[in-house]
Amino acid sequence: MIIKSRVLPLGLLLLSCNQPPAQQSAADKVGTAVCCAVPSRYAAKAADKDPDNMILLSGGEFMMGTDEKDAYDQEKPAHRVKVDGFWIDKTEVTNESFKAFVDATSYITVAERKPVWEDIRKQLPPGTPRPSDDLLVAGSMVFIPPDHAVNTHDISNWWKWVAGASWQHPEGPGSNLNGRWKHPVVQIAWEDAAAYAKWAGKRLPTEAEWEYAARGGKPEQRYAWGNEFTPGHHYMANTFQGHFPDKNSGEDGFKGTAPVASFQANGYGLYDMTGNVWEWTEDWYDASLYKKINTRAVLVDPHGPNATNDPDDPYAIKRVTKGGSFLCANDYCVNYRPSARRGTAFDSGASHIGFRCVKDKTGDAGKAILVQNK
């Protein structure tokens, strides 16, 4: 089942901004380089501390997107893409790994900084009134399940802006990472992920690289593991079971994030490419991008559009996130598929957004597993 839902906004204060959209130029939609640049002080560390946590994929051609009827419009049509070989993290970046980055650089994430109204207003309709200063405080979006069935067209019924929420305090003040060091880091904005990647001597994946890796060598199948969601009644990923958003039965063993590699790896030996947390990619988000593609040609190492474009949320500056999360449910958001894609405001973190890194293939593959295209 595919359910149409509103996208996650910058914060709860934006949910009431329903003024008619105005036209924007491509330059306006991209924003400025300053908004998404990674400061040079987070330069790459001397050597990768965890080379064994990466796999080298050989690259090849695959069908990106989908022609399935039961999919979102932004995933269609399917089109042939060729990617070069690249290294990719076996798992999402964990709290433990992100702490090492913060300890080494004293990095402060977007969620830990006081919002600047002049930056926020760029992603709001003209004339939006300035919120009071008591709302302009450091924080992030937290999933708080209601205790009863609610209208699923209003995401404010379960998403709340929580002052003090950050990667160190995922649910806000009072929460911590005890027992969650091996879980994927969350409450991460695009800028935070890019800064970590630069420090690690890596980068964020393009959308094409991410989807190629997620498919695990199984071409044109609905899920990363085949066409059946629970083969042999066995859960293959951390998703939401029950009635969204109020009743998560946790039949897969988890009601929130799971430790990385808790579920079976895909055909390339990669974990959690489906579910657990959404993952940032390098690409700008254009909801209609695939419809502009010449499907008779093979796209070679595409790096996405030059501008962000989402008619349903025309003011936001968005990057592509992939993979779905522990909040994807078959009665609300069926995004636990390799072709699924959505745009997320570059400066927004949330309880279900994390990332993994890649790096270019360079010479000797002897220190890693070279996974051939199947």
PDB file of N, CA, C and O in Angstrom, residues 54-58 87 90 268 365-372:
ATOM      1  N   MET A  54      34.556  -1.345   5.391  1.00  0.00           N
ATOM      2  CA  MET A  54      34.135  -0.953   4.046  1.00  0.00           C
ATOM      3  C   MET A  54      34.254  -2.135   3.095  1.00  0.00           C
ATOM      4  O   MET A  54      35.053  -3.057   3.302  1.00  0.00           O
ATOM      5  N   ILE A  55      33.441  -2.109   2.059  1.00  0.00           N
ATOM      6  CA  ILE A  55      33.492  -3.109   1.002  1.00  0.00           C
ATOM      7  C   ILE A  55      33.682  -2.385  -0.318  1.00  0.00           C
ATOM      8  O   ILE A  55      33.112  -1.308  -0.537  1.00  0.00           O
ATOM      9  N   LEU A  56      34.509  -2.958  -1.177  1.00  0.00           N
ATOM     10  CA  LEU A  56      34.747  -2.367  -2.489  1.00  0.00           C
ATOM     11  C   LEU A  56      33.835  -3.029  -3.508  1.00  0.00           C
ATOM     12  O   LEU A  56      33.940  -4.236  -3.773  1.00  0.00           O
ATOM     13  N   LEU A  57      32.920  -2.242  -4.081  1.00  0.00           N
ATOM     14  CA  LEU A  57      32.027  -2.742  -5.113  1.00  0.00           C
ATOM     15  C   LEU A  57      32.646  -2.484  -6.480  1.00  0.00           C
ATOM     16  O   LEU A  57      33.243  -1.426  -6.714  1.00  0.00           O
ATOM     17  N   SER A  58      32.477  -3.410  -7.385  1.00  0.00           N
ATOM     18  CA  SER A  58      33.123  -3.296  -8.693  1.00  0.00           C
ATOM     19  C   SER A  58      32.413  -2.324  -9.616  1.00  0.00           C
ATOM     20  O   SER A  58      32.978  -1.867 -10.597  1.00  0.00           O
ATOM     21  N   TRP A  87      34.165   2.240  -2.804  1.00  0.00           N
ATOM     22  CA  TRP A  87      34.094   1.659  -1.470  1.00  0.00           C
ATOM     23  C   TRP A  87      32.843   2.187  -0.771  1.00  0.00           C
ATOM     24  O   TRP A  87      32.446   3.322  -0.972  1.00  0.00           O
ATOM     25  N   LYS A  90      30.045  -0.804   5.411  1.00  0.00           N
ATOM     26  CA  LYS A  90      29.161  -1.956   5.584  1.00  0.00           C
ATOM     27  C   LYS A  90      27.900  -1.585   6.357  1.00  0.00           C
ATOM     28  O   LYS A  90      26.844  -2.180   6.145  1.00  0.00           O
ATOM     29  N   TYR A 268      25.610  -7.905  -1.327  1.00  0.00           N
ATOM     30  CA  TYR A 268      26.946  -7.326  -1.354  1.00  0.00           C
ATOM     31  C   TYR A 268      27.606  -7.289   0.019  1.00  0.00           C
ATOM     32  O   TYR A 268      28.681  -6.736   0.186  1.00  0.00           O
ATOM     33  N   ALA A 365      42.843  -3.379  -4.440  1.00  0.00           N
ATOM     34  CA  ALA A 365      41.614  -3.831  -3.783  1.00  0.00           C
ATOM     35  C   ALA A 365      41.894  -4.972  -2.827  1.00  0.00           C
ATOM     36  O   ALA A 365      40.990  -5.597  -2.307  1.00  0.00           O
ATOM     37  N   GLY A 366      43.172  -5.252  -2.589  1.00  0.00           N
ATOM     38  CA  GLY A 366      43.533  -6.412  -1.784  1.00  0.00           C
ATOM     39  C   GLY A 366      43.152  -6.329  -0.326  1.00  0.00           C
ATOM     40  O   GLY A 366      43.088  -7.331   0.354  1.00  0.00           O
ATOM     41  N   LYS A 367      42.878  -5.123   0.176  1.00  0.00           N
ATOM     42  CA  LYS A 367      42.547  -4.970   1.590  1.00  0.00           C
ATOM     43  C   LYS A 367      41.064  -5.053   1.872  1.00  0.00           C
ATOM     44  O   LYS A 367      40.624  -4.818   2.966  1.00  0.00           O
ATOM     45  N   ALA A 368      40.294  -5.321   0.822  1.00  0.00           N
ATOM     46  CA  ALA A 368      38.850  -5.400   1.016  1.00  0.00           C
ATOM     47  C   ALA A 368      38.254  -6.464   0.117  1.00  0.00           C
ATOM     48  O   ALA A 368      38.956  -7.055  -0.699  1.00  0.00           O
ATOM     49  N   ILE A 369      36.997  -6.707   0.301  1.00  0.00           N
ATOM     50  CA  ILE A 369      36.293  -7.666  -0.534  1.00  0.00           C
ATOM     51  C   ILE A 369      35.841  -6.959  -1.802  1.00  0.00           C
ATOM     52  O   ILE A 369      35.133  -5.961  -1.742  1.00  0.00           O
ATOM     53  N   LEU A 370      36.267  -7.452  -2.958  1.00  0.00           N
ATOM     54  CA  LEU A 370      35.821  -6.883  -4.213  1.00  0.00           C
ATOM     55  C   LEU A 370      34.557  -7.606  -4.621  1.00  0.00           C
ATOM     56  O   LEU A 370      34.591  -8.774  -5.006  1.00  0.00           O
ATOM     57  N   VAL A 371      33.433  -6.940  -4.523  1.00  0.00           N
ATOM     58  CA  VAL A 371      32.157  -7.563  -4.826  1.00  0.00           C
ATOM     59  C   VAL A 371      31.814  -7.299  -6.292  1.00  0.00           C
ATOM     60  O   VAL A 371      31.651  -6.151  -6.710  1.00  0.00           O
ATOM     61  N   GLN A 372      31.729  -8.350  -7.055  1.00  0.00           N
ATOM     62  CA  GLN A 372      31.443  -8.218  -8.479  1.00  0.00           C
ATOM     63  C   GLN A 372      29.958  -8.005  -8.718  1.00  0.00           C
ATOM     64  O   GLN A 372      29.115  -8.506  -7.959  1.00  0.00           O
TER      65      GLN A 372
END
